[in-house]
PDB file of C-alpha atoms and ligand atoms in Angstrom:
ATOM      1  CA  UNK A   1     -10.774   9.756 -22.586  1.00 64.00           C
ATOM      2  CA  UNK A   2      -8.214  11.391 -20.314  1.00 89.00           C
ATOM      3  CA  UNK A   3      -5.835   8.508 -19.523  1.00 98.00           C
ATOM      4  CA  UNK A   4      -2.635   9.201 -21.434  1.00 98.00           C
ATOM      5  CA  UNK A   5      -1.686   5.529 -21.799  1.00 98.00           C
ATOM      6  CA  UNK A   6      -5.187   4.562 -22.986  1.00 98.00           C
ATOM      7  CA  UNK A   7      -4.824   7.285 -25.594  1.00 98.00           C
ATOM      8  CA  UNK A   8      -1.472   5.864 -26.678  1.00 98.00           C
ATOM      9  CA  UNK A   9      -2.962   2.341 -26.865  1.00 98.00           C
ATOM     10  CA  UNK A  10      -5.844   3.710 -28.972  1.00 97.00           C
ATOM     11  CA  UNK A  11      -3.451   5.555 -31.289  1.00 97.00           C
ATOM     12  CA  UNK A  12      -4.825   8.955 -30.312  1.00 96.00           C
ATOM     13  CA  UNK A  13      -1.381  10.004 -29.038  1.00 97.00           C
ATOM     14  CA  UNK A  14       1.882   9.108 -30.761  1.00 98.00           C
ATOM     15  CA  UNK A  15       4.365   6.757 -29.156  1.00 98.00           C
ATOM     16  CA  UNK A  16       7.597   5.050 -30.080  1.00 98.00           C
ATOM     17  CA  UNK A  17       6.149   1.558 -29.859  1.00 98.00           C
ATOM     18  CA  UNK A  18       8.742  -1.214 -29.626  1.00 98.00           C
ATOM     19  CA  UNK A  19       6.636  -4.301 -28.916  1.00 98.00           C
ATOM     20  CA  UNK A  20       2.952  -5.222 -29.119  1.00 98.00           C
ATOM     21  CA  UNK A  21       0.857  -8.254 -28.198  1.00 98.00           C
ATOM     22  CA  UNK A  22      -2.892  -8.829 -27.934  1.00 98.00           C
ATOM     23  CA  UNK A  23      -2.961  -7.566 -24.352  1.00 98.00           C
ATOM     24  CA  UNK A  24       0.152  -5.421 -23.900  1.00 98.00           C
ATOM     25  CA  UNK A  25       2.019  -2.553 -25.500  1.00 98.00           C
ATOM     26  CA  UNK A  26       5.614  -1.431 -24.953  1.00 98.00           C
ATOM     27  CA  UNK A  27       6.859   2.024 -25.933  1.00 98.00           C
ATOM     28  CA  UNK A  28       9.712   4.350 -25.093  1.00 98.00           C
ATOM     29  CA  UNK A  29       9.256   6.615 -22.081  1.00 98.00           C
ATOM     30  CA  UNK A  30       8.919  10.252 -23.181  1.00 98.00           C
ATOM     31  CA  UNK A  31      11.229  11.411 -20.374  1.00 98.00           C
ATOM     32  CA  UNK A  32      13.741   8.583 -20.125  1.00 98.00           C
ATOM     33  CA  UNK A  33      15.857   7.898 -17.057  1.00 98.00           C
ATOM     34  CA  UNK A  34      18.360   6.251 -19.403  1.00 98.00           C
ATOM     35  CA  UNK A  35      18.538   5.658 -23.171  1.00 98.00           C
ATOM     36  CA  UNK A  36      16.099   2.867 -24.009  1.00 98.00           C
ATOM     37  CA  UNK A  37      13.837   3.436 -20.966  1.00 98.00           C
ATOM     38  CA  UNK A  38      10.692   1.542 -21.961  1.00 99.00           C
ATOM     39  CA  UNK A  39       7.215   1.268 -20.478  1.00 98.00           C
ATOM     40  CA  UNK A  40       5.150  -1.909 -20.754  1.00 99.00           C
ATOM     41  CA  UNK A  41       1.404  -1.437 -20.219  1.00 98.00           C
ATOM     42  CA  UNK A  42      -1.722  -3.554 -20.381  1.00 98.00           C
ATOM     43  CA  UNK A  43      -3.859  -2.377 -23.288  1.00 98.00           C
ATOM     44  CA  UNK A  44      -6.900  -2.304 -21.012  1.00 98.00           C
ATOM     45  CA  UNK A  45      -7.085   0.362 -18.328  1.00 98.00           C
ATOM     46  CA  UNK A  46      -6.190  -1.057 -14.902  1.00 98.00           C
ATOM     47  CA  UNK A  47      -4.844   1.372 -12.341  1.00 98.00           C
ATOM     48  CA  UNK A  48      -2.625  -0.807 -10.170  1.00 98.00           C
ATOM     49  CA  UNK A  49      -0.927  -4.194 -10.231  1.00 98.00           C
ATOM     50  CA  UNK A  50      -3.560  -5.606  -7.907  1.00 98.00           C
ATOM     51  CA  UNK A  51      -6.306  -4.536 -10.304  1.00 98.00           C
ATOM     52  CA  UNK A  52      -4.931  -6.692 -13.137  1.00 98.00           C
ATOM     53  CA  UNK A  53      -6.916  -9.830 -13.922  1.00 98.00           C
ATOM     54  CA  UNK A  54      -4.517 -12.798 -13.648  1.00 98.00           C
ATOM     55  CA  UNK A  55      -4.416 -13.486 -17.378  1.00 98.00           C
ATOM     56  CA  UNK A  56      -3.600  -9.846 -18.114  1.00 98.00           C
ATOM     57  CA  UNK A  57      -0.921  -9.821 -15.418  1.00 98.00           C
ATOM     58  CA  UNK A  58       0.614 -12.842 -17.123  1.00 98.00           C
ATOM     59  CA  UNK A  59       0.442 -11.206 -20.530  1.00 98.00           C
ATOM     60  CA  UNK A  60       2.058  -8.001 -19.274  1.00 98.00           C
ATOM     61  CA  UNK A  61       4.925  -9.855 -17.621  1.00 98.00           C
ATOM     62  CA  UNK A  62       5.376 -11.993 -20.729  1.00 98.00           C
ATOM     63  CA  UNK A  63       5.767  -8.755 -22.690  1.00 98.00           C
ATOM     64  CA  UNK A  64       8.246  -7.461 -20.105  1.00 98.00           C
ATOM     65  CA  UNK A  65      10.235 -10.670 -20.457  1.00 98.00           C
ATOM     66  CA  UNK A  66      10.183 -10.436 -24.245  1.00 98.00           C
ATOM     67  CA  UNK A  67      11.137  -6.793 -24.526  1.00 98.00           C
ATOM     68  CA  UNK A  68      13.765  -6.505 -21.788  1.00 98.00           C
ATOM     69  CA  UNK A  69      16.602  -8.357 -23.559  1.00 98.00           C
ATOM     70  CA  UNK A  70      15.812  -6.466 -26.762  1.00 98.00           C
ATOM     71  CA  UNK A  71      16.056  -3.129 -24.961  1.00 98.00           C
ATOM     72  CA  UNK A  72      19.358  -4.201 -23.386  1.00 98.00           C
ATOM     73  CA  UNK A  73      20.714  -5.240 -26.785  1.00 98.00           C
ATOM     74  CA  UNK A  74      19.530  -2.049 -28.489  1.00 98.00           C
ATOM     75  CA  UNK A  75      21.405   0.278 -26.135  1.00 98.00           C
ATOM     76  CA  UNK A  76      24.195  -2.147 -25.176  1.00 98.00           C
ATOM     77  CA  UNK A  77      23.110  -2.109 -21.550  1.00 98.00           C
ATOM     78  CA  UNK A  78      24.726  -4.317 -18.922  1.00 98.00           C
ATOM     79  CA  UNK A  79      21.461  -4.837 -17.029  1.00 98.00           C
ATOM     80  CA  UNK A  80      18.034  -3.349 -16.426  1.00 98.00           C
ATOM     81  CA  UNK A  81      15.992  -2.192 -13.476  1.00 98.00           C
ATOM     82  CA  UNK A  82      12.448  -3.510 -13.940  1.00 98.00           C
ATOM     83  CA  UNK A  83      10.063  -1.740 -11.594  1.00 98.00           C
ATOM     84  CA  UNK A  84       6.534  -0.532 -10.963  1.00 98.00           C
ATOM     85  CA  UNK A  85       5.530   2.575  -9.057  1.00 98.00           C
ATOM     86  CA  UNK A  86       2.362   0.972  -7.744  1.00 98.00           C
ATOM     87  CA  UNK A  87       0.013   3.614  -6.338  1.00 98.00           C
ATOM     88  CA  UNK A  88       0.342   7.330  -5.723  1.00 98.00           C
ATOM     89  CA  UNK A  89       2.243   6.951  -2.433  1.00 98.00           C
ATOM     90  CA  UNK A  90       4.856   4.953  -4.338  1.00 98.00           C
ATOM     91  CA  UNK A  91       5.236   7.713  -6.916  1.00 97.00           C
ATOM     92  CA  UNK A  92       2.833   6.484  -9.596  1.00 98.00           C
ATOM     93  CA  UNK A  93       1.868   9.516 -11.651  1.00 98.00           C
ATOM     94  CA  UNK A  94       0.014   7.875 -14.548  1.00 98.00           C
ATOM     95  CA  UNK A  95      -2.848   5.826 -13.060  1.00 98.00           C
ATOM     96  CA  UNK A  96      -2.642   3.078 -15.689  1.00 98.00           C
ATOM     97  CA  UNK A  97      -0.365   0.206 -14.614  1.00 98.00           C
ATOM     98  CA  UNK A  98       3.008   0.356 -16.320  1.00 98.00           C
ATOM     99  CA  UNK A  99       6.248  -1.508 -15.876  1.00 98.00           C
ATOM    100  CA  UNK A 100       9.413   0.547 -16.225  1.00 98.00           C
ATOM    101  CA  UNK A 101      12.293  -1.206 -18.004  1.00 98.00           C
ATOM    102  CA  UNK A 102      15.287   1.049 -17.356  1.00 98.00           C
ATOM    103  CA  UNK A 103      18.655   0.154 -18.906  1.00 98.00           C
ATOM    104  CA  UNK A 104      21.544   0.024 -16.478  1.00 98.00           C
ATOM    105  CA  UNK A 105      25.249   0.278 -17.145  1.00 98.00           C
ATOM    106  CA  UNK A 106      28.253  -0.870 -15.172  1.00 98.00           C
ATOM    107  CA  UNK A 107      29.303   2.028 -12.985  1.00 97.00           C
ATOM    108  CA  UNK A 108      26.215   4.160 -13.656  1.00 97.00           C
ATOM    109  CA  UNK A 109      26.130   4.900  -9.951  1.00 96.00           C
ATOM    110  CA  UNK A 110      22.366   4.654  -9.589  1.00 96.00           C
ATOM    111  CA  UNK A 111      22.363   1.664  -7.257  1.00 95.00           C
ATOM    112  CA  UNK A 112      19.634  -0.869  -6.546  1.00 96.00           C
ATOM    113  CA  UNK A 113      16.017  -0.021  -5.751  1.00 95.00           C
ATOM    114  CA  UNK A 114      16.964  -0.682  -2.106  1.00 94.00           C
ATOM    115  CA  UNK A 115      18.508   2.764  -2.217  1.00 94.00           C
ATOM    116  CA  UNK A 116      15.005   4.238  -2.236  1.00 94.00           C
ATOM    117  CA  UNK A 117      14.724   3.324   1.426  1.00 93.00           C
ATOM    118  CA  UNK A 118      17.080   5.261   3.656  1.00 92.00           C
ATOM    119  CA  UNK A 119      15.807   3.684   6.886  1.00 93.00           C
ATOM    120  CA  UNK A 120      14.839   0.062   7.292  1.00 94.00           C
ATOM    121  CA  UNK A 121      12.514  -1.213  10.022  1.00 96.00           C
ATOM    122  CA  UNK A 122      13.910  -3.568  12.636  1.00 97.00           C
ATOM    123  CA  UNK A 123      11.324  -6.354  12.879  1.00 98.00           C
ATOM    124  CA  UNK A 124      11.365  -9.258  15.311  1.00 98.00           C
ATOM    125  CA  UNK A 125      10.668 -12.844  14.251  1.00 98.00           C
ATOM    126  CA  UNK A 126       7.226 -12.558  15.882  1.00 98.00           C
ATOM    127  CA  UNK A 127       6.450  -9.411  13.930  1.00 98.00           C
ATOM    128  CA  UNK A 128       7.581 -11.029  10.682  1.00 98.00           C
ATOM    129  CA  UNK A 129       5.453 -14.115  11.464  1.00 98.00           C
ATOM    130  CA  UNK A 130       2.461 -11.867  12.164  1.00 98.00           C
ATOM    131  CA  UNK A 131       2.873  -9.945   8.899  1.00 98.00           C
ATOM    132  CA  UNK A 132       3.216 -13.164   6.875  1.00 98.00           C
ATOM    133  CA  UNK A 133       0.057 -14.545   8.490  1.00 98.00           C
ATOM    134  CA  UNK A 134      -1.865 -11.346   7.733  1.00 98.00           C
ATOM    135  CA  UNK A 135      -0.773 -11.433   4.079  1.00 98.00           C
ATOM    136  CA  UNK A 136      -1.809 -15.083   3.779  1.00 98.00           C
ATOM    137  CA  UNK A 137      -5.182 -14.339   5.339  1.00 98.00           C
ATOM    138  CA  UNK A 138      -5.911 -11.068   3.527  1.00 96.00           C
TER     139      UNK A 138
HETATM  140  P1  LIG B 201       5.142   6.834 -13.045  1.00 91.07           P
HETATM  141  O1  LIG B 201       5.721   7.896 -12.179  1.00 91.07           O
HETATM  142  O2  LIG B 201       3.629   6.947 -13.153  1.00 91.07           O
HETATM  143  O3  LIG B 201       5.571   5.446 -12.652  1.00 91.07           O
HETATM  144  O4  LIG B 201       5.769   7.033 -14.473  1.00 91.07           O
HETATM  145  C1  LIG B 201       5.085   7.607 -15.546  1.00 91.07           C
HETATM  146  C2  LIG B 201       6.051   7.625 -16.705  1.00 91.07           C
HETATM  147  O5  LIG B 201       5.307   7.897 -17.881  1.00 91.07           O
HETATM  148  C3  LIG B 201       7.133   8.702 -16.595  1.00 91.07           C
HETATM  149  O6  LIG B 201       8.409   8.082 -16.670  1.00 91.07           O
HETATM  150  C4  LIG B 201       6.853   9.618 -17.773  1.00 91.07           C
HETATM  151  O7  LIG B 201       8.036  10.086 -18.380  1.00 91.07           O
HETATM  152  C5  LIG B 201       6.056   8.737 -18.712  1.00 91.07           C
HETATM  153  N1  LIG B 201       5.098   9.447 -19.541  1.00 91.07           N
HETATM  154  C6  LIG B 201       4.167  10.333 -19.111  1.00 91.07           C
HETATM  155  N2  LIG B 201       3.426  10.773 -20.151  1.00 91.07           N
HETATM  156  C7  LIG B 201       3.907  10.124 -21.259  1.00 91.07           C
HETATM  157  C8  LIG B 201       3.536  10.152 -22.631  1.00 91.07           C
HETATM  158  O8  LIG B 201       2.617  10.861 -23.064  1.00 91.07           O
HETATM  159  N3  LIG B 201       4.236   9.341 -23.468  1.00 91.07           N
HETATM  160  C9  LIG B 201       5.244   8.539 -23.036  1.00 91.07           C
HETATM  161  N4  LIG B 201       5.883   7.788 -23.945  1.00 91.07           N
HETATM  162  N5  LIG B 201       5.625   8.500 -21.742  1.00 91.07           N
HETATM  163  C10 LIG B 201       4.957   9.283 -20.869  1.00 91.07           C
HETATM  164 ZN1  LIG B 202      -5.631   4.015 -19.132  1.00 91.07          ZN
END
């Protein structure tokens, strides 16, 4: 099996596991963006958020909710950025869905995830209405 997170779930690769449920596992990121940077993964292999069966999606977010305040407490963080790189074009490198829980500190200077986007589109009301309709109908 080549998926690194499946291998961690199966115990074939070591990890610093911090939380485990029937459907989800949380462990420290090997190359942390901040002390306490944690990844929460479904135990079953699903590549993207949209691939998650609803009950697994619920279990993963329940694990995120459980572990986030513990991570903040452990490293005395002021906040966390909770984010998913969902698909290769969004920067996902490991093709097994994972939620990043990254501790944040007052004055850390890293900004909100909005900072990822240097240019924002200017969309009319009609364009926004059209997009919303397409999402509803998709
Ligand atoms: P992505 O870019 O796919 O959203 O993030 C993948 C994350 O997985 C990176 O932050 C990287 O440091 C982490 N990572 C990759 N391989 C391993 C590993 O073998 N063990 C752990 N704990 N983290 C890993
Ligand atoms: Zn996997």
